Amino acid sequence: MNDDSRYAQVISLLQEIAPEVEPEELVRDQPLRRQVDLDSMDWLNFLIGLHRAFGVDIPESDYGRLVTLDDVVGYLRRKAG
Amino acid sequence: MIEFTLPALGADMEQGKLLEWKVKPGDAVARGQVVAVVDTSKAAVDVEIWQAGTVAELLVQPGETVPVGTVLARLRAPGEKVPEGPARRRISPAARQRAAALGVDAESLPGSGPEGAVTLADVERAGAEKPSPAPAPERMPDMRQAIGAAMSRSKREIPHYYLSEPIPMGRAQSWLDAFNAGRALPERLLMAVLPIKAVALALKRFPELNGFYRNGTFEAGSGIHVGVAIALRQGGLVAPALHDAADKPLPALMQALSDLVQRARSASLRSSELSDPTVTVTNLGEQGVESVFGVIYPPQVALVGFGRVSPQPWVEQGVVMPMPVMRATLSADHRVSDGHRGALFLAEVRERLQHPETL
């Protein structure tokens, strides 16, 4: 899987939780939760979506490394290959 | 005959639009079964029935908007015979509905239809003869207006008092970190469930904060059903019930909360979830505020608010240490409780959160 398809899949998971998200308006290197109104329940559901779609486990201690869309995609690239 | 009426699904609901019947005449229904879908100004709600029986007739058709309390259907109680003979007046469903709206007794009207049936025209005639009150102004089925109406009523009728208490969350945070560390994502808990459980447990000892103030008296809640304020993505909020929150272990409570949030946002709540909350909890800490002094949702008598958990200097046994602190607030109804009991309640919530393993 290449990064383009990772971005596409991550954004589509995000849209399941926040249907109002416009992909072209997301700035990839800016904090995601500042751009999209996600509370901790939304965030957990987003991570559960990533866990199911990419087969990665995301320990709570890694949450702090997943701030921007770039962070999320980079994390998935390293963990899911 | 059992009359199934449109329930009030919260203080801000005056009318509802029937979207769909889930049953038809002749169907047997069980207690708790979803029988209809009704659109309130907030959401489409699955409406449950609380008596078993057999559907005799459906009186309101999908698409009709009717006031709270309107008879939507009649059911025969278990064992009740199908009525026969001339005792029963023939009244068309439309006539019956119109009669209810006009406040006319359809049973007593002369009928001009076949076999003396009371028709819509008979009812209209009777209604025209009866001096009628001015029609209620048409209300926009708008969530903002509904919230405004409920909150205006609250501020007009409920003498609120407010208390605030900082709660050290170090133990709760460490316990939660350890609990989540060994678990896969779907089994993890959010911090939000701990305060909800602490409130529910504390309410067992403070029944005067759990229930309803109606018709000039307080009725203690029959259970502890915590209404959780959930912001909707399109704006506005709902506060449906986590039923029997004090009796649910944390993982079950987390599951129930997650399910409730999802269904609140996809507009598939059940009527009991909207009408049953005996208290409300609102958590605005995620938005970054330190504390929230909420407006009580009538006819409830208390609302507990939680702000963000943030590190602060804290003194324990004479030693200053950094401590994650969360501010809890109580808005309560002075007609039912006073600040002394309210303060003891918040102290109990704080104490419960110092022993997260017992929640």
Short mmCIF file of C-alpha atoms in Angstrom, two decimals:
data_model
loop_
_atom_site.label_atom_id
_atom_site.label_comp_id
_atom_site.label_asym_id
_atom_site.label_seq_id
_atom_site.Cartn_x
_atom_site.Cartn_y
_atom_site.Cartn_z
CA MET A 1 0.00 0.00 0.00
CA ASN A 2 1.33 3.46 -0.84
CA ASP A 3 0.89 6.67 1.12
CA ASP A 4 -1.78 8.01 -1.23
CA SER A 5 -4.07 5.11 -0.55
CA ARG A 6 -3.25 5.33 3.18
CA TYR A 7 -4.28 9.00 3.20
CA ALA A 8 -7.47 8.16 1.30
CA GLN A 9 -8.41 5.37 3.69
CA VAL A 10 -7.61 7.38 6.82
CA ILE A 11 -9.71 10.29 5.55
CA SER A 12 -12.60 8.01 4.73
CA LEU A 13 -12.46 6.56 8.27
CA LEU A 14 -12.41 10.11 9.58
CA GLN A 15 -15.50 10.94 7.52
CA GLU A 16 -17.38 8.03 9.07
CA ILE A 17 -16.98 9.80 12.39
CA ALA A 18 -17.18 13.39 11.16
CA PRO A 19 -19.23 13.35 7.95
CA GLU A 20 -18.76 17.10 7.49
CA VAL A 21 -15.00 16.71 6.79
CA GLU A 22 -13.95 18.03 3.38
CA PRO A 23 -10.75 16.16 2.41
CA GLU A 24 -9.32 19.09 0.43
CA GLU A 25 -9.63 21.37 3.47
CA LEU A 26 -7.52 19.16 5.74
CA VAL A 27 -3.98 20.43 6.27
CA ARG A 28 -1.84 17.32 6.58
CA ASP A 29 0.84 18.72 8.86
CA GLN A 30 -1.50 20.57 11.23
CA PRO A 31 -3.07 19.02 14.35
CA LEU A 32 -6.06 16.98 13.27
CA ARG A 33 -8.17 17.58 16.35
CA ARG A 34 -7.83 21.32 15.86
CA GLN A 35 -9.17 21.05 12.32
CA VAL A 36 -11.91 18.53 12.97
CA ASP A 37 -14.10 18.73 16.09
CA LEU A 38 -13.29 15.34 17.61
CA ASP A 39 -13.95 14.57 21.26
CA SER A 40 -12.25 11.68 23.03
CA MET A 41 -15.06 9.29 22.08
CA ASP A 42 -14.69 10.29 18.40
CA TRP A 43 -10.93 9.95 18.65
CA LEU A 44 -11.20 6.49 20.20
CA ASN A 45 -13.63 5.42 17.47
CA PHE A 46 -11.25 6.80 14.84
CA LEU A 47 -8.38 4.77 16.32
CA ILE A 48 -10.60 1.67 16.52
CA GLY A 49 -11.34 2.24 12.81
CA LEU A 50 -7.59 2.40 12.04
CA HIS A 51 -7.03 -0.70 14.16
CA ARG A 52 -9.64 -2.64 12.19
CA ALA A 53 -8.72 -1.33 8.74
CA PHE A 54 -4.94 -1.62 9.04
CA GLY A 55 -4.65 -4.40 11.59
CA VAL A 56 -2.42 -2.33 13.89
CA ASP A 57 -2.65 -2.16 17.63
CA ILE A 58 -2.14 1.36 18.92
CA PRO A 59 -1.08 1.42 22.57
CA GLU A 60 -2.36 4.36 24.57
CA SER A 61 1.23 5.48 25.08
CA ASP A 62 1.42 6.14 21.32
CA TYR A 63 -1.61 8.46 21.24
CA GLY A 64 0.64 11.49 21.74
CA ARG A 65 2.52 10.68 18.53
CA LEU A 66 -0.64 10.82 16.42
CA VAL A 67 -1.27 14.53 16.14
CA THR A 68 -1.41 15.36 12.44
CA LEU A 69 -2.65 13.45 9.42
CA ASP A 70 1.02 13.04 8.39
CA ASP A 71 1.77 11.51 11.81
CA VAL A 72 -1.08 9.02 11.44
CA VAL A 73 -0.07 7.94 7.95
CA GLY A 74 3.62 7.70 8.93
CA TYR A 75 2.70 5.61 11.97
CA LEU A 76 0.60 3.25 9.84
CA ARG A 77 3.42 2.96 7.27
CA ARG A 78 5.86 1.88 9.99
CA LYS A 79 3.50 -0.38 11.92
CA ALA A 80 1.41 -1.95 9.17
CA GLY A 81 4.04 -1.98 6.46
CA MET B 1 -58.75 -0.84 26.22
CA ILE B 2 -55.24 0.49 26.58
CA GLU B 3 -54.60 3.91 25.09
CA PHE B 4 -51.10 4.37 23.69
CA THR B 5 -50.37 8.08 23.79
CA LEU B 6 -47.53 10.16 22.41
CA PRO B 7 -45.09 10.45 25.32
CA ALA B 8 -43.20 13.62 26.15
CA LEU B 9 -39.64 12.77 25.21
CA GLY B 10 -38.10 15.46 27.36
CA ALA B 11 -39.23 18.79 28.73
CA ASP B 12 -38.71 20.56 25.44
CA MET B 13 -41.11 18.43 23.42
CA GLU B 14 -44.64 19.67 22.76
CA GLN B 15 -45.51 17.71 19.66
CA GLY B 16 -44.22 14.97 17.45
CA LYS B 17 -44.60 13.77 13.89
CA LEU B 18 -45.39 10.11 13.42
CA LEU B 19 -42.92 8.77 10.87
CA GLU B 20 -43.68 5.08 10.90
CA TRP B 21 -45.70 2.38 12.62
CA LYS B 22 -43.73 -0.74 13.51
CA VAL B 23 -46.94 -2.65 14.28
CA LYS B 24 -50.35 -3.16 12.65
CA PRO B 25 -53.81 -4.00 14.00
CA GLY B 26 -53.91 -7.55 15.30
CA ASP B 27 -50.22 -7.61 16.32
CA ALA B 28 -49.39 -8.70 19.85
CA VAL B 29 -46.94 -6.32 21.52
CA ALA B 30 -44.67 -6.91 24.48
CA ARG B 31 -43.70 -4.45 27.17
CA GLY B 32 -40.69 -2.42 26.00
CA GLN B 33 -41.27 -3.14 22.32
CA VAL B 34 -40.62 -0.37 19.80
CA VAL B 35 -43.98 0.26 18.14
CA ALA B 36 -43.50 3.55 16.31
CA VAL B 37 -40.92 6.04 15.09
CA VAL B 38 -41.66 9.65 15.97
CA ASP B 39 -39.79 12.74 14.88
CA THR B 40 -39.31 15.30 17.65
CA SER B 41 -37.62 18.61 17.02
CA LYS B 42 -34.38 16.92 17.98
CA ALA B 43 -34.35 13.50 16.41
CA ALA B 44 -36.25 10.54 15.10
CA VAL B 45 -37.01 8.42 18.16
CA ASP B 46 -37.98 4.77 18.46
CA VAL B 47 -41.02 4.89 20.74
CA GLU B 48 -41.54 1.97 23.09
CA ILE B 49 -44.79 0.80 24.64
CA TRP B 50 -44.90 -0.11 28.33
CA GLN B 51 -47.98 -2.34 28.42
CA ALA B 52 -48.45 -5.65 26.68
CA GLY B 53 -51.54 -6.16 24.55
CA THR B 54 -52.90 -6.57 21.06
CA VAL B 55 -53.10 -3.65 18.68
CA ALA B 56 -56.78 -2.87 18.03
CA GLU B 57 -56.54 0.27 15.94
CA LEU B 58 -54.00 2.84 14.84
CA LEU B 59 -55.47 6.32 15.17
CA VAL B 60 -52.71 8.50 13.77
CA GLN B 61 -51.22 8.02 10.33
CA PRO B 62 -47.57 8.46 9.34
CA GLY B 63 -46.92 12.07 8.38
CA GLU B 64 -49.31 13.53 10.96
CA THR B 65 -48.00 15.92 13.61
CA VAL B 66 -49.86 15.68 16.92
CA PRO B 67 -49.43 17.14 20.42
CA VAL B 68 -47.90 15.20 23.28
CA GLY B 69 -50.60 13.11 24.98
CA THR B 70 -52.54 12.38 21.78
CA VAL B 71 -53.84 8.81 21.64
CA LEU B 72 -51.86 7.20 18.84
CA ALA B 73 -53.34 3.72 19.06
CA ARG B 74 -55.69 1.58 21.09
CA LEU B 75 -54.78 -1.86 22.29
CA ARG B 76 -56.71 -4.66 23.90
CA ALA B 77 -55.25 -5.73 27.21
CA PRO B 78 -54.31 -9.41 27.49
CA GLY B 79 -57.57 -11.35 27.95
CA GLU B 80 -59.75 -8.46 26.82
CA LYS B 81 -62.46 -9.53 24.41
CA VAL B 82 -63.04 -7.90 21.05
CA PRO B 83 -66.07 -5.70 21.71
CA GLU B 84 -69.19 -6.59 19.76
CA GLY B 85 -72.72 -5.38 19.30
CA PRO B 86 -74.13 -1.90 18.94
CA ALA B 87 -72.59 -0.55 22.15
CA ARG B 88 -69.57 0.57 20.22
CA ARG B 89 -69.94 3.72 18.17
CA ARG B 90 -68.49 3.71 14.72
CA ILE B 91 -66.12 6.64 14.44
CA SER B 92 -63.72 7.06 11.58
CA PRO B 93 -60.05 7.38 12.60
CA ALA B 94 -59.85 10.84 11.05
CA ALA B 95 -62.96 11.92 12.96
CA ARG B 96 -61.57 10.54 16.21
CA GLN B 97 -58.30 12.35 15.72
CA ARG B 98 -59.95 15.62 14.83
CA ALA B 99 -62.27 15.26 17.82
CA ALA B 100 -59.27 14.85 20.11
CA ALA B 101 -57.65 17.95 18.60
CA LEU B 102 -60.83 19.98 19.00
CA GLY B 103 -61.63 18.66 22.44
CA VAL B 104 -64.96 17.24 21.23
CA ASP B 105 -66.38 13.97 22.63
CA ALA B 106 -66.88 11.98 19.42
CA GLU B 107 -68.69 9.18 21.25
CA SER B 108 -71.57 11.52 22.10
CA LEU B 109 -72.09 13.03 18.64
CA PRO B 110 -74.90 12.09 16.29
CA GLY B 111 -73.43 10.23 13.31
CA SER B 112 -74.40 10.96 9.72
CA GLY B 113 -72.27 8.24 8.11
CA PRO B 114 -73.17 4.64 7.20
CA GLU B 115 -74.72 2.77 10.15
CA GLY B 116 -74.68 5.98 12.13
CA ALA B 117 -70.90 6.32 11.97
CA VAL B 118 -69.46 9.59 13.23
CA THR B 119 -67.63 11.22 10.33
CA LEU B 120 -65.06 13.96 10.09
CA ALA B 121 -67.84 16.35 8.98
CA ASP B 122 -69.87 15.55 12.14
CA VAL B 123 -66.87 16.38 14.27
CA GLU B 124 -66.09 19.58 12.38
CA ARG B 125 -69.71 20.67 12.83
CA ALA B 126 -69.56 20.01 16.57
CA GLY B 127 -66.20 21.71 16.77
CA ALA B 128 -67.52 24.84 15.04
CA GLU B 129 -70.39 25.07 17.53
CA LYS B 130 -68.05 24.76 20.46
CA PRO B 131 -66.30 28.01 21.39
CA SER B 132 -62.71 27.24 20.58
CA PRO B 133 -59.60 28.74 22.15
CA ALA B 134 -57.24 30.64 19.89
CA PRO B 135 -55.10 28.23 17.89
CA ALA B 136 -51.59 27.69 19.24
CA PRO B 137 -49.00 29.49 17.12
CA GLU B 138 -47.26 27.17 14.69
CA ARG B 139 -43.85 26.36 16.09
CA MET B 140 -40.77 25.74 14.02
CA PRO B 141 -39.60 22.20 14.71
CA ASP B 142 -36.20 23.53 15.47
CA MET B 143 -33.76 22.17 18.00
CA ARG B 144 -32.45 25.56 19.04
CA GLN B 145 -35.96 26.72 19.82
CA ALA B 146 -36.68 23.54 21.78
CA ILE B 147 -33.54 23.91 23.86
CA GLY B 148 -34.32 27.59 24.40
CA ALA B 149 -37.82 26.75 25.62
CA ALA B 150 -36.61 24.10 28.08
CA MET B 151 -33.79 26.24 29.40
CA SER B 152 -36.03 29.31 29.72
CA ARG B 153 -38.47 27.22 31.72
CA SER B 154 -35.60 26.00 33.87
CA LYS B 155 -34.30 29.48 34.61
CA ARG B 156 -37.83 30.80 35.20
CA GLU B 157 -38.98 28.02 37.52
CA ILE B 158 -35.95 26.42 39.16
CA PRO B 159 -34.11 28.31 41.90
CA HIS B 160 -30.63 27.07 41.05
CA TYR B 161 -27.72 27.01 43.43
CA TYR B 162 -24.19 26.25 42.29
CA LEU B 163 -21.22 24.56 43.97
CA SER B 164 -17.74 23.81 42.72
CA GLU B 165 -15.09 21.37 43.91
CA PRO B 166 -11.59 20.59 42.58
CA ILE B 167 -10.98 16.85 42.43
CA PRO B 168 -7.45 15.39 42.34
CA MET B 169 -7.39 12.84 39.51
CA GLY B 170 -3.90 11.36 39.96
CA ARG B 171 -5.14 8.02 41.25
CA ALA B 172 -7.90 7.79 38.66
CA GLN B 173 -5.44 8.62 35.87
CA SER B 174 -2.85 6.04 37.00
CA TRP B 175 -5.53 3.39 37.43
CA LEU B 176 -6.94 4.14 33.96
CA ASP B 177 -3.50 4.07 32.32
CA ALA B 178 -2.80 0.67 33.87
CA PHE B 179 -6.25 -0.65 32.94
CA ASN B 180 -5.92 0.42 29.31
CA ALA B 181 -2.26 -0.58 28.90
CA GLY B 182 -3.01 -4.27 28.57
CA ARG B 183 -6.12 -3.92 26.45
CA ALA B 184 -6.88 -3.77 22.74
CA LEU B 185 -8.44 -0.53 21.50
CA PRO B 186 -12.09 -1.60 21.55
CA GLU B 187 -11.80 -2.68 25.21
CA ARG B 188 -10.26 0.53 26.50
CA LEU B 189 -12.05 2.95 28.79
CA LEU B 190 -12.29 6.70 28.43
CA MET B 191 -11.76 8.88 31.48
CA ALA B 192 -15.29 10.22 30.94
CA VAL B 193 -16.93 7.06 32.31
CA LEU B 194 -15.24 7.29 35.73
CA PRO B 195 -16.94 10.54 36.80
CA ILE B 196 -20.29 9.25 35.47
CA LYS B 197 -19.98 6.12 37.58
CA ALA B 198 -18.84 8.13 40.61
CA VAL B 199 -21.88 10.41 40.29
CA ALA B 200 -24.25 7.45 39.95
CA LEU B 201 -22.82 5.72 43.04
CA ALA B 202 -22.84 8.94 45.06
CA LEU B 203 -26.49 9.57 44.17
CA LYS B 204 -27.47 6.41 46.05
CA ARG B 205 -26.82 8.37 49.24
CA PHE B 206 -28.34 11.62 47.93
CA PRO B 207 -31.76 10.72 46.57
CA GLU B 208 -32.86 14.37 46.73
CA LEU B 209 -30.59 15.10 43.75
CA ASN B 210 -31.97 12.23 41.66
CA GLY B 211 -35.51 12.54 40.36
CA PHE B 212 -38.13 15.00 39.23
CA TYR B 213 -39.90 18.08 40.53
CA ARG B 214 -43.43 17.94 39.19
CA ASN B 215 -46.74 19.50 40.22
CA GLY B 216 -45.20 21.18 43.23
CA THR B 217 -43.57 18.10 44.72
CA PHE B 218 -40.38 16.12 44.39
CA GLU B 219 -40.55 12.52 43.20
CA ALA B 220 -37.35 10.56 43.80
CA GLY B 221 -36.20 8.64 40.73
CA SER B 222 -37.09 4.95 40.67
CA GLY B 223 -33.58 4.21 39.44
CA ILE B 224 -30.39 6.14 38.78
CA HIS B 225 -30.56 6.91 35.08
CA VAL B 226 -27.80 9.35 34.21
CA GLY B 227 -28.57 11.63 31.28
CA VAL B 228 -25.35 12.30 29.41
CA ALA B 229 -25.13 15.56 27.48
CA ILE B 230 -24.00 14.69 23.95
CA ALA B 231 -23.15 17.44 21.47
CA LEU B 232 -24.45 16.72 17.99
CA ARG B 233 -22.27 17.41 14.98
CA GLN B 234 -24.89 19.58 13.31
CA GLY B 235 -25.19 21.65 16.50
CA GLY B 236 -27.42 21.33 19.52
CA LEU B 237 -27.38 18.53 22.04
CA VAL B 238 -29.35 15.68 23.56
CA ALA B 239 -28.96 14.12 27.00
CA PRO B 240 -30.23 10.54 26.80
CA ALA B 241 -30.12 8.13 29.74
CA LEU B 242 -27.52 5.59 30.70
CA HIS B 243 -29.96 3.34 32.53
CA ASP B 244 -29.03 2.05 36.00
CA ALA B 245 -25.56 3.56 35.70
CA ALA B 246 -24.66 2.77 39.32
CA ASP B 247 -25.08 -0.97 38.75
CA LYS B 248 -23.03 -1.28 35.58
CA PRO B 249 -19.35 -2.27 35.77
CA LEU B 250 -17.09 0.26 34.01
CA PRO B 251 -16.58 -1.77 30.81
CA ALA B 252 -20.35 -2.19 30.44
CA LEU B 253 -20.86 1.50 31.15
CA MET B 254 -18.24 2.39 28.54
CA GLN B 255 -19.97 0.15 26.01
CA ALA B 256 -23.33 1.72 26.82
CA LEU B 257 -21.91 5.25 26.54
CA SER B 258 -20.23 4.52 23.22
CA ASP B 259 -23.46 3.02 21.88
CA LEU B 260 -25.49 5.96 23.17
CA VAL B 261 -23.20 8.57 21.58
CA GLN B 262 -23.28 6.74 18.27
CA ARG B 263 -27.06 6.42 18.28
CA ALA B 264 -27.58 10.01 19.44
CA ARG B 265 -25.56 11.18 16.47
CA SER B 266 -27.26 8.86 14.00
CA ALA B 267 -30.69 9.85 15.42
CA SER B 268 -31.79 6.42 16.57
CA LEU B 269 -32.51 6.86 20.26
CA ARG B 270 -35.29 5.07 22.09
CA SER B 271 -38.10 6.96 23.79
CA SER B 272 -37.19 5.64 27.25
CA GLU B 273 -33.67 7.01 26.84
CA LEU B 274 -35.08 10.50 26.32
CA SER B 275 -37.78 10.43 28.98
CA ASP B 276 -36.02 8.49 31.78
CA PRO B 277 -32.96 10.54 32.86
CA THR B 278 -33.18 11.33 36.57
CA VAL B 279 -30.09 13.59 36.58
CA THR B 280 -27.75 15.02 33.93
CA VAL B 281 -23.97 14.91 33.66
CA THR B 282 -22.19 17.25 31.27
CA ASN B 283 -18.51 17.07 30.52
CA LEU B 284 -17.03 20.06 28.73
CA GLY B 285 -13.44 19.37 29.70
CA GLU B 286 -12.61 18.22 26.20
CA GLN B 287 -13.35 21.69 24.89
CA GLY B 288 -10.79 22.98 27.33
CA VAL B 289 -12.90 24.78 29.92
CA GLU B 290 -12.00 24.50 33.57
CA SER B 291 -15.57 24.28 34.80
CA VAL B 292 -19.17 24.31 33.65
CA PHE B 293 -22.13 25.63 35.65
CA GLY B 294 -25.02 23.99 33.86
CA VAL B 295 -28.70 24.77 33.57
CA ILE B 296 -30.87 22.03 35.07
CA TYR B 297 -32.98 20.13 32.56
CA PRO B 298 -36.53 20.22 33.91
CA PRO B 299 -38.20 18.37 35.54
CA GLN B 300 -34.85 17.07 36.85
CA VAL B 301 -33.42 18.66 39.97
CA ALA B 302 -29.66 18.48 39.50
CA LEU B 303 -26.93 18.68 36.92
CA VAL B 304 -23.31 17.72 37.52
CA GLY B 305 -20.63 19.31 35.36
CA PHE B 306 -17.01 18.31 34.80
CA GLY B 307 -14.25 20.44 33.35
CA ARG B 308 -10.88 19.48 31.90
CA VAL B 309 -8.28 17.46 33.74
CA SER B 310 -5.20 19.67 33.93
CA PRO B 311 -1.96 19.54 35.93
CA GLN B 312 -1.93 21.94 38.88
CA PRO B 313 0.14 22.46 42.01
CA TRP B 314 -1.52 20.45 44.76
CA VAL B 315 -0.80 20.21 48.46
CA GLU B 316 -1.12 16.83 50.12
CA GLN B 317 0.11 16.20 53.66
CA GLY B 318 2.02 19.46 53.58
CA VAL B 319 3.86 18.67 50.37
CA VAL B 320 3.34 20.54 47.12
CA MET B 321 3.17 18.23 44.13
CA PRO B 322 1.96 18.40 40.53
CA MET B 323 -1.47 16.83 40.27
CA PRO B 324 -3.99 16.37 37.47
CA VAL B 325 -7.06 18.19 38.76
CA MET B 326 -10.63 18.20 37.47
CA ARG B 327 -13.26 20.64 38.65
CA ALA B 328 -16.67 19.19 39.43
CA THR B 329 -19.70 21.45 39.74
CA LEU B 330 -23.22 20.92 40.91
CA SER B 331 -26.25 22.91 39.80
CA ALA B 332 -29.18 21.88 41.98
CA ASP B 333 -32.78 22.83 42.69
CA HIS B 334 -33.21 24.73 45.95
CA ARG B 335 -36.83 23.60 46.21
CA VAL B 336 -35.54 20.09 46.86
CA SER B 337 -32.04 20.31 48.34
CA ASP B 338 -29.68 22.85 49.80
CA GLY B 339 -26.01 23.70 49.60
CA HIS B 340 -25.06 21.67 52.64
CA ARG B 341 -26.27 18.40 51.12
CA GLY B 342 -24.97 19.44 47.72
CA ALA B 343 -21.52 19.97 49.18
CA LEU B 344 -21.59 16.54 50.85
CA PHE B 345 -22.60 15.04 47.52
CA LEU B 346 -19.64 16.60 45.66
CA ALA B 347 -17.33 15.43 48.45
CA GLU B 348 -18.68 11.91 47.96
CA VAL B 349 -18.02 12.12 44.20
CA ARG B 350 -14.46 13.28 44.94
CA GLU B 351 -13.96 10.44 47.43
CA ARG B 352 -15.27 7.84 44.98
CA LEU B 353 -12.77 9.04 42.37
CA GLN B 354 -9.91 8.48 44.84
CA HIS B 355 -10.73 4.75 44.73
CA PRO B 356 -11.11 4.08 41.01
CA GLU B 357 -10.72 0.33 41.53
CA THR B 358 -14.03 0.32 43.43
CA LEU B 359 -15.99 2.12 40.72
#
